[in-house]
mmCIF file of C-alpha atoms in Angstrom:
data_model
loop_
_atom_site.group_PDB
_atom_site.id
_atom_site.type_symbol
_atom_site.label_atom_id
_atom_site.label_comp_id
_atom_site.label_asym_id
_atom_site.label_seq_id
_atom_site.Cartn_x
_atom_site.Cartn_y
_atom_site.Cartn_z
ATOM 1 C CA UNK A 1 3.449 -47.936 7.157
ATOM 2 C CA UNK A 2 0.893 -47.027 10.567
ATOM 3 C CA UNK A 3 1.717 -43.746 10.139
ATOM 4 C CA UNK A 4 1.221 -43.398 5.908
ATOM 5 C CA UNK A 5 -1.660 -45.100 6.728
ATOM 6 C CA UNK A 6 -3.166 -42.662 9.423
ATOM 7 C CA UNK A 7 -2.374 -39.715 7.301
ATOM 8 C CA UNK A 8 -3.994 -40.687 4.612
ATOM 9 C CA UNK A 9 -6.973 -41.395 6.493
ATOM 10 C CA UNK A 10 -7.388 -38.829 7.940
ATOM 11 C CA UNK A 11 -6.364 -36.498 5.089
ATOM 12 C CA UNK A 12 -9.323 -38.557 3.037
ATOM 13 C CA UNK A 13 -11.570 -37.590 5.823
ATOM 14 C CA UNK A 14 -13.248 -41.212 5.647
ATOM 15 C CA UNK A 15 -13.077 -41.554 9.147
ATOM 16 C CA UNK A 16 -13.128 -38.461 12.150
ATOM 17 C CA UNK A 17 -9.366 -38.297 12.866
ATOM 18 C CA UNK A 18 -11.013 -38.584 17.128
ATOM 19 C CA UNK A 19 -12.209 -41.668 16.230
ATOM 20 C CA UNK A 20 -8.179 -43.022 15.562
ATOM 21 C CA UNK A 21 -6.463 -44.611 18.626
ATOM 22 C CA UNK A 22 -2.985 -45.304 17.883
ATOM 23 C CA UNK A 23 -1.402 -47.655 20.734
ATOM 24 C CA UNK A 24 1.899 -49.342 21.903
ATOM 25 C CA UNK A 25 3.093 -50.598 24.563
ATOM 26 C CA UNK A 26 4.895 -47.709 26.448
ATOM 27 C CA UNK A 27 6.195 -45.237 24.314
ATOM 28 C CA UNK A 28 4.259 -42.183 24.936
ATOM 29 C CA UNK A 29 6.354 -39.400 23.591
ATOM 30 C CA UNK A 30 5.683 -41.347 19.931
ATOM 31 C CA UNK A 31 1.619 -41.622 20.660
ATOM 32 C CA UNK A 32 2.227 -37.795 21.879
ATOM 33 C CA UNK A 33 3.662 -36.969 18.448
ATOM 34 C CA UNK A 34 1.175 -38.745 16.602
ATOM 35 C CA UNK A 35 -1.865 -36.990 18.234
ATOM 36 C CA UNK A 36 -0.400 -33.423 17.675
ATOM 37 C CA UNK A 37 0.242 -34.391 13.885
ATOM 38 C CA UNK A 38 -3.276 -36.016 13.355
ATOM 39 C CA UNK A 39 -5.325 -34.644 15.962
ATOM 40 C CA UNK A 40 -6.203 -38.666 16.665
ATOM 41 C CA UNK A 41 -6.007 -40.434 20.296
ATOM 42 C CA UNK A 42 -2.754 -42.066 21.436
ATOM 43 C CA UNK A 43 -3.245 -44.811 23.921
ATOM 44 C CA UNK A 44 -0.858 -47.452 25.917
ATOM 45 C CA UNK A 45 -1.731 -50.873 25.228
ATOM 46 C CA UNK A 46 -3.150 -50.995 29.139
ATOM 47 C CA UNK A 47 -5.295 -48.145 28.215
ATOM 48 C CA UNK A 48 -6.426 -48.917 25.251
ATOM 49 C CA UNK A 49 -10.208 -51.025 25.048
ATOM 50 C CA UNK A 50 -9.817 -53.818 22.826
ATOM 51 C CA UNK A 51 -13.690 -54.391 22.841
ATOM 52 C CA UNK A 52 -14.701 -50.642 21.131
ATOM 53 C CA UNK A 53 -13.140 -50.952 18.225
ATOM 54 C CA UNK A 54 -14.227 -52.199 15.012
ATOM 55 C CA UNK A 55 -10.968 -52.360 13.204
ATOM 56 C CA UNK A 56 -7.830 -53.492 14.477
ATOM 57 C CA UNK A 57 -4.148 -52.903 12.612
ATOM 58 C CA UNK A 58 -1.115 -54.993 13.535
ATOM 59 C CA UNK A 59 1.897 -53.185 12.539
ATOM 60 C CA UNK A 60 4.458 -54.572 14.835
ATOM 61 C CA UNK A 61 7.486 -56.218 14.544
ATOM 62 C CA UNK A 62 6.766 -59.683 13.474
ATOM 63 C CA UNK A 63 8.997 -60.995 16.649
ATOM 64 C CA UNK A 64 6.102 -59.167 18.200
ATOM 65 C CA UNK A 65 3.225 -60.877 16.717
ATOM 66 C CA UNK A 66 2.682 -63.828 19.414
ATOM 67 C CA UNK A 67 2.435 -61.562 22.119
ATOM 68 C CA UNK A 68 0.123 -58.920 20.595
ATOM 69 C CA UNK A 69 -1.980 -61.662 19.472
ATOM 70 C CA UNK A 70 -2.195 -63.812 22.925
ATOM 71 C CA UNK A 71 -3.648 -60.506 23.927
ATOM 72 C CA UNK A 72 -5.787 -59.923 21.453
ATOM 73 C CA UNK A 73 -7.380 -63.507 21.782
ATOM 74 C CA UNK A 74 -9.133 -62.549 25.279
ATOM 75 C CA UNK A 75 -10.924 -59.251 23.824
ATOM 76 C CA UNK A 76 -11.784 -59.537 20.534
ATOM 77 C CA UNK A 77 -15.440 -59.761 19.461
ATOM 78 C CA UNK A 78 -16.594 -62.068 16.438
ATOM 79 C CA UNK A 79 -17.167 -58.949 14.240
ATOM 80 C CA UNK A 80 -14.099 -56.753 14.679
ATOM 81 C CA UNK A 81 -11.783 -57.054 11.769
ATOM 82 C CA UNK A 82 -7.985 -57.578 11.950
ATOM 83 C CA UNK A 83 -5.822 -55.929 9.316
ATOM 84 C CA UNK A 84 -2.343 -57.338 9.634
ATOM 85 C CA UNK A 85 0.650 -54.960 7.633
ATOM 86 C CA UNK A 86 2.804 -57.375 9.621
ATOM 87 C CA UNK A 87 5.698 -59.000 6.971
ATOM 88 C CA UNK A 88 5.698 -62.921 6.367
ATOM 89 C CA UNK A 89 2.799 -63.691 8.418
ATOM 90 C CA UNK A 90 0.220 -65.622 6.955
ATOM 91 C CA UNK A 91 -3.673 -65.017 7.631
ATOM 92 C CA UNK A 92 -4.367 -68.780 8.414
ATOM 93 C CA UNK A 93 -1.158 -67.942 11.042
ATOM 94 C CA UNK A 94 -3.219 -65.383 12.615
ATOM 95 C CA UNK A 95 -6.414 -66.669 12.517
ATOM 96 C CA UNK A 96 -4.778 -70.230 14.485
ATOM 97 C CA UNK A 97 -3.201 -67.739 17.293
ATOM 98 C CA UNK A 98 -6.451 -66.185 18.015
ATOM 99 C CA UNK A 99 -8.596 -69.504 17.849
ATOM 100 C CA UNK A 100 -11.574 -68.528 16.439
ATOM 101 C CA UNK A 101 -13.481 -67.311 13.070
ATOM 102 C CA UNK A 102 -11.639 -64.215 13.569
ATOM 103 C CA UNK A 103 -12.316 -61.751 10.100
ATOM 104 C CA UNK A 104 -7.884 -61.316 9.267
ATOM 105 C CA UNK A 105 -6.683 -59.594 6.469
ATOM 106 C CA UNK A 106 -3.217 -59.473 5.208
ATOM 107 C CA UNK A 107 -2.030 -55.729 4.056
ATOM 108 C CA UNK A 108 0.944 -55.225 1.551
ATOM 109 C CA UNK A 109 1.736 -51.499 0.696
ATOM 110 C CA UNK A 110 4.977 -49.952 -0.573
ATOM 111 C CA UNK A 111 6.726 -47.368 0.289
ATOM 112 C CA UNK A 112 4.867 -44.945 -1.791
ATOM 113 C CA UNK A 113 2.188 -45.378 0.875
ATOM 114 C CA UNK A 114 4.056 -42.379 2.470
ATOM 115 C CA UNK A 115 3.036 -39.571 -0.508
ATOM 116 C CA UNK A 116 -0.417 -41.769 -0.958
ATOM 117 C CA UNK A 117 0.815 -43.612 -3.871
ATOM 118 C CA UNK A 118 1.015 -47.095 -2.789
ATOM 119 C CA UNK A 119 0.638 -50.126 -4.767
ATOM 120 C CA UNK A 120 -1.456 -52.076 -1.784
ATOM 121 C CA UNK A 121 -2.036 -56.135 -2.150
ATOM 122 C CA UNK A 122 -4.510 -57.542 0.157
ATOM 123 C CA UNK A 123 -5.244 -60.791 0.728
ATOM 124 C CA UNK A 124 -8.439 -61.605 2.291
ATOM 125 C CA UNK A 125 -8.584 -64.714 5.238
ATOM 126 C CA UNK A 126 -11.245 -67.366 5.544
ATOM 127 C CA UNK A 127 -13.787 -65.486 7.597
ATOM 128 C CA UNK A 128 -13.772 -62.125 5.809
ATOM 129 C CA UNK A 129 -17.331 -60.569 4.833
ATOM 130 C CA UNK A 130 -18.005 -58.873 1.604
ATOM 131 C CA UNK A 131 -18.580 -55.767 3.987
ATOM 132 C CA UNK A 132 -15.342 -55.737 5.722
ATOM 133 C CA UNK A 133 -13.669 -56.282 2.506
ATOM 134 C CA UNK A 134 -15.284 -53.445 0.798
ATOM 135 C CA UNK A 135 -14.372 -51.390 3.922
ATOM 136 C CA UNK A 136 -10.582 -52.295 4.090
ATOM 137 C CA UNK A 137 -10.221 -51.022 0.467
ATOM 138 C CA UNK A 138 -11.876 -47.708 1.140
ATOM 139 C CA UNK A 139 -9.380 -47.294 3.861
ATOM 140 C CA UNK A 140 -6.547 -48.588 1.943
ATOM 141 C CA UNK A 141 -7.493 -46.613 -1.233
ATOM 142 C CA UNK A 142 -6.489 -43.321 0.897
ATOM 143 C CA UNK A 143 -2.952 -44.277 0.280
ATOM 144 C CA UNK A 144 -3.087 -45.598 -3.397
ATOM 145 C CA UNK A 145 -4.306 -48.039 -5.128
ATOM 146 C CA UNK A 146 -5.560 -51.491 -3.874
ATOM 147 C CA UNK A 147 -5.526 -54.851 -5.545
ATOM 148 C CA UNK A 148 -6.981 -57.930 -3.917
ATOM 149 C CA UNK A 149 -4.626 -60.998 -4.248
ATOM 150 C CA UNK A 150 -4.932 -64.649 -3.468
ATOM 151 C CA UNK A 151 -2.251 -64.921 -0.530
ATOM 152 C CA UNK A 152 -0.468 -67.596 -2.421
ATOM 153 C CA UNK A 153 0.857 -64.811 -4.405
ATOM 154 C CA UNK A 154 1.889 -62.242 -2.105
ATOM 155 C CA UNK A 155 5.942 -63.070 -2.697
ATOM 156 C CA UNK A 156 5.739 -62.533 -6.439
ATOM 157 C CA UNK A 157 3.603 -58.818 -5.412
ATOM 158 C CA UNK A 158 6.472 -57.848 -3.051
ATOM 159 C CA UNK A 159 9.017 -58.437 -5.796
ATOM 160 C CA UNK A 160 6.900 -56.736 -8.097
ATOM 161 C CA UNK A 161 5.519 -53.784 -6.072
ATOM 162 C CA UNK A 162 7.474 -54.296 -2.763
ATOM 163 C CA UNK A 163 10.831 -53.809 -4.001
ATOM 164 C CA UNK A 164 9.332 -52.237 -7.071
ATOM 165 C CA UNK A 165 10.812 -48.580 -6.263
ATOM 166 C CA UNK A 166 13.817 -49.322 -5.402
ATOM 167 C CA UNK A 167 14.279 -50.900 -8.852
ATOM 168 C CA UNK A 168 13.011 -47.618 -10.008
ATOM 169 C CA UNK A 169 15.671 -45.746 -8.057
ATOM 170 C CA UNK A 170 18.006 -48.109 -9.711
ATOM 171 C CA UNK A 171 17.421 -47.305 -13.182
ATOM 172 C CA UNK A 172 17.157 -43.446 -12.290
ATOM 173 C CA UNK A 173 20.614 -43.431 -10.670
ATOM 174 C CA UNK A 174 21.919 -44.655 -13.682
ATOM 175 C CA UNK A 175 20.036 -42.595 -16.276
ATOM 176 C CA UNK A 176 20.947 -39.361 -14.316
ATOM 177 C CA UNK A 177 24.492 -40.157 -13.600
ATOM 178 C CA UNK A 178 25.025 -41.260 -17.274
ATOM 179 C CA UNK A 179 23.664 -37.649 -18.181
ATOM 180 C CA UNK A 180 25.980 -35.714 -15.894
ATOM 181 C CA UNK A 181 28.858 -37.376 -16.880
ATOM 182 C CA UNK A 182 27.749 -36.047 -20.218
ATOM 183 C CA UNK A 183 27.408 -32.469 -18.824
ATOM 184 C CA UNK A 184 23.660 -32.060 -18.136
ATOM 185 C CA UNK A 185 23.024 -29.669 -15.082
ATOM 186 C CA UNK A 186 22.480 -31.703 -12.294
ATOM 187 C CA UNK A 187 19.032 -29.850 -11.339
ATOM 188 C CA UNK A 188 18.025 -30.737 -14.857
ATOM 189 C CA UNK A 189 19.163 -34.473 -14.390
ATOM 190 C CA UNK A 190 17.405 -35.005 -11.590
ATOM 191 C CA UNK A 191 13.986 -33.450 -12.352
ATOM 192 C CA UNK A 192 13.989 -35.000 -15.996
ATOM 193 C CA UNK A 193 15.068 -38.402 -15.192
ATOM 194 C CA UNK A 194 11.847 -38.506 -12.874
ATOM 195 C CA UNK A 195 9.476 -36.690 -15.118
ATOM 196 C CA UNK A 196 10.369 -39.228 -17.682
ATOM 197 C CA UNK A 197 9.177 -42.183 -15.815
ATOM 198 C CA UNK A 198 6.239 -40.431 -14.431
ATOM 199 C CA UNK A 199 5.073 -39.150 -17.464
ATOM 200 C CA UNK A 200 5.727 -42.503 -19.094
ATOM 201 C CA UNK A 201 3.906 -44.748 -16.193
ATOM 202 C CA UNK A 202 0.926 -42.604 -16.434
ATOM 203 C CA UNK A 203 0.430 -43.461 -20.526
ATOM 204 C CA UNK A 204 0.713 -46.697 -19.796
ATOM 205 C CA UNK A 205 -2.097 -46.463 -16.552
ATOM 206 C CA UNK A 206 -4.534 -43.903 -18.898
ATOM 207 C CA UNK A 207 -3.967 -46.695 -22.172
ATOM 208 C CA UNK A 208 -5.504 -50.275 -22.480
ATOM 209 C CA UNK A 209 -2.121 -51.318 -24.763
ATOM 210 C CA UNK A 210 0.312 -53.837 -23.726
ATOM 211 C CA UNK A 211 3.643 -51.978 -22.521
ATOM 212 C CA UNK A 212 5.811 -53.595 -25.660
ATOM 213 C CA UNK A 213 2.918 -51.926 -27.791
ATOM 214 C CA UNK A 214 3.245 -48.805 -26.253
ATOM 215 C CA UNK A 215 7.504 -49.179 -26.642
ATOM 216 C CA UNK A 216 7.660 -50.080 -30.216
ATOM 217 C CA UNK A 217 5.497 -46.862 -30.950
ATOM 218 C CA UNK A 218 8.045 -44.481 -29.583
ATOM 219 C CA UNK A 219 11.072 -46.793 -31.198
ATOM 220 C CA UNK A 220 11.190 -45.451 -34.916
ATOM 221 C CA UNK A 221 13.368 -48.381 -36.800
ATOM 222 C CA UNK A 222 17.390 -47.047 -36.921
ATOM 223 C CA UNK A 223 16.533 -43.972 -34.245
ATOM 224 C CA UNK A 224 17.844 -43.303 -30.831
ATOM 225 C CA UNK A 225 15.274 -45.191 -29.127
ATOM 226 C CA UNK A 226 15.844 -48.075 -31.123
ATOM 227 C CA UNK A 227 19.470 -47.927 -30.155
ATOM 228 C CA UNK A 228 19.207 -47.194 -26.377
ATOM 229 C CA UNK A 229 16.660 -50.439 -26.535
ATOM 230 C CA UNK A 230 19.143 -51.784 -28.214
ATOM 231 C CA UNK A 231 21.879 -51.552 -25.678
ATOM 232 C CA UNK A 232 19.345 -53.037 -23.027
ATOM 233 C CA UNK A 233 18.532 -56.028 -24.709
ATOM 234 C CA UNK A 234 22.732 -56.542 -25.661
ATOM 235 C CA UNK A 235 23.468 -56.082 -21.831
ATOM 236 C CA UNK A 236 20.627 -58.104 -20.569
ATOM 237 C CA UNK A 237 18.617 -55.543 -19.500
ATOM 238 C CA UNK A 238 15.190 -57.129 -20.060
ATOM 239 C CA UNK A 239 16.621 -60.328 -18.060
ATOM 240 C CA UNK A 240 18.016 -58.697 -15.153
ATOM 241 C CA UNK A 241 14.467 -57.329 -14.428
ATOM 242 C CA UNK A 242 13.294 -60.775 -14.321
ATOM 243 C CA UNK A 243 15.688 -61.908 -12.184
ATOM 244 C CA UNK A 244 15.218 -58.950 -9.672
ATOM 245 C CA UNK A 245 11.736 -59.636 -9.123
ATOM 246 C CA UNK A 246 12.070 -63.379 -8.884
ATOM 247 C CA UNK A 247 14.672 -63.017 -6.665
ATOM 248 C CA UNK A 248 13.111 -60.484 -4.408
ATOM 249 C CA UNK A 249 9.899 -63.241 -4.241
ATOM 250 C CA UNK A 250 12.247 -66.077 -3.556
ATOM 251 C CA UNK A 251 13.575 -64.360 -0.826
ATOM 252 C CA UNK A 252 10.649 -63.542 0.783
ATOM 253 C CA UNK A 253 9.390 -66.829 0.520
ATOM 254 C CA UNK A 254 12.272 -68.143 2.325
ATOM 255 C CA UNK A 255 11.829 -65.075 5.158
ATOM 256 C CA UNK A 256 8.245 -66.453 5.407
ATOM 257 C CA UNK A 257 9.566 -69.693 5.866
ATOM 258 C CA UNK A 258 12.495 -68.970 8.424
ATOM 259 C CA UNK A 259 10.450 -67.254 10.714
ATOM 260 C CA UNK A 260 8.156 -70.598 11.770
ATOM 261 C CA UNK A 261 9.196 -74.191 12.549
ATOM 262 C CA UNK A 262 7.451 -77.336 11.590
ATOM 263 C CA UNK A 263 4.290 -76.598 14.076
ATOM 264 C CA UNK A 264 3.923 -73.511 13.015
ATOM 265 C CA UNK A 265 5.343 -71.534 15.279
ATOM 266 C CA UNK A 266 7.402 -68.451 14.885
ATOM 267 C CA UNK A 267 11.139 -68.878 15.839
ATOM 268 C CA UNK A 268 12.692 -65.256 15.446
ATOM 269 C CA UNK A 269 15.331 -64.501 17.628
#
C-alpha cells in the first residue's frame, strides 16, 4: 500500500517526487529500489529527520506499531500529521501512544490502490484540522477515490471494499469457467467476463438509480436475464453476498480486538 501510494503521488505530480523520503529501519537495497523507480529519497530510520516533515505515513506491520510510535513521540511537532494505513489500529490507539493532541488519521485502501483505483475510507482522529483533512484526500485521491468514514464503521468498509475484489474475482472465476466449459475461447472468456463488470460498475457510478432499478431494466420478464437472476436468487446468491461482507467485518472486528488486552495494549506475538 506505501508503494501504490508513492506512485500515485508522484504520477499526480501533487507533490515533487524529491520532496518523498521513504524510510525503514535497515533495508537499504528496498529504499535503493524505491528511489530509482520514483526518483524520491530513501532514508534509514537513523537518518531520517522526524522534525522536517509535515506528513508522516505508518505502514508497518502492526506488531511494529509500539516501537515506531515510542519513537515518534520524542520528535514530532504539534502540526505534523500522522496518516496510519496500519490494519486494526484505532486513531484514539495512536493518539494515547504518542501522548499528545497529535493530528492521526486512519487510511483504508484496497488493493486497487496499485492501478489507482482504490476505494480509500478514512477516518479522521480527534485533533484533525479541516486543512489536514482536505490535504489527506488530495493525496489519497491519486490512488482512487476517497470517502471519509466515522471509524466506528471501518469493519463493515473492509468487508465491503476491503475484501470487495476478491469477491469480484469470485464471481469472475465462476462466470468464465462456466463459459469455457461451454466452449468459449478462453481469451474471449477472460476479457468479456471483465468488460462485463466494468462496463456494468461504471452505469451504475455515471447513474443516480438504485442498483435493483438499474437490474430490473436489463431483466425483460421470461428472458435470459430473468432466468440467470433467477438461478441466483434459487441458490442463494443474493444471501451469500450478505454473509461475505458481514463476515469479512466480523472478522476484522475480532482481529481489532485480538491484537490489544484490557489496557489497551497490543499483544501480537
Amino acid at each position: 500500500m506505501a508503494e501504490a501510494m508513492i506512485s500515485g503521488i508522484v504520477s499526480s505530480d501533487l507533490v515533487p517526487s524529491h520532496q518523498i523520503i521513504a524510510s525503514n529501519r535497515s533495508n537499504v537495497k528496498r529504499l535503493s529500489e524505491l528511489e530509482t523507480c520514483y526518483g524520491i529519497k530513501g532514508l534509514t530510520k537513523d537518518q531520517l529527520a522526524i522534525n522536517e516533515l509535515d506528513i508522516i505515513v505508518l505502514a508497518m506491520k502492526p506488531k511494529d506499531i509500539d516501537v515506531a510510535l515510542e519513537s515518534l513521540q520524542q520528535q514530532l511537532q504539534p502540526h505534523q500529521l500522522v496518516l496510519s494505513v496500519i490494519a486494526g489500529i484505532s486513531t484514539t490507539y495512536i493518539e494515547e501512544k504518542l501522548r499528545s493532541n497529535q493530528p492521526v488519521i486512519r487510511v483504508m485502501p484496497n488493493t486497487s490502490s496499485m492501478i489507482g483505483e482504490s476505494a480509500t475510507a478514512l477516518s479522521l482522529g480527534t485533533y484533525v484540522t479541516e486543512e489536514q483533512t482536505k490535504i489527506s484526500q488530495k493525496l489519497l485521491c491519486t490512488i482512487g477515490k476517497v470517502y471519509i468514514i466515522a471509524e466506528e464503521h471501518m469493519d463493515v468498509f473492509t468487508g465491503v471494499a476491503g475484501s470487495g475484489p476478491a469477491y469480484f474475482y469470485y464471481l469472475m472465476e465462476h462466470m468464465e469457467r462456466t463459459a469455457k466449459e461451454a466452449g468459449l475461447d478462453h481469451a474471449v472468456c477472460r476479457d468479456a467476463v471483465a468488460q462485463t463488470i466494468l462496463g456494468a460498475a461504471k452505469m451504475m457510478l455515471q447513474n443516480d438509480e438504485e442498483p435493483a432499478s438499474l437490474r430490473k431494466k436489463v431483466t425483460s420478464p421470461n428472458g435470459t436475464t430473468a432466468a440467470g437472476i433467477e438461478a441466483l436468487r434459487s441458490y442463494g446468491g443474493g444471501k451469500a453476498i450478505s454473509e461475505a461482507i458481514k463476515g469479512a467485518a466480523k472478522r476484522s472486528e475480532e482481529i481489532s480486538m485480538q491484537m490489544l488486552d484490557e489496557n489497551n495494549n497490543l499483544v501480537i506475538n
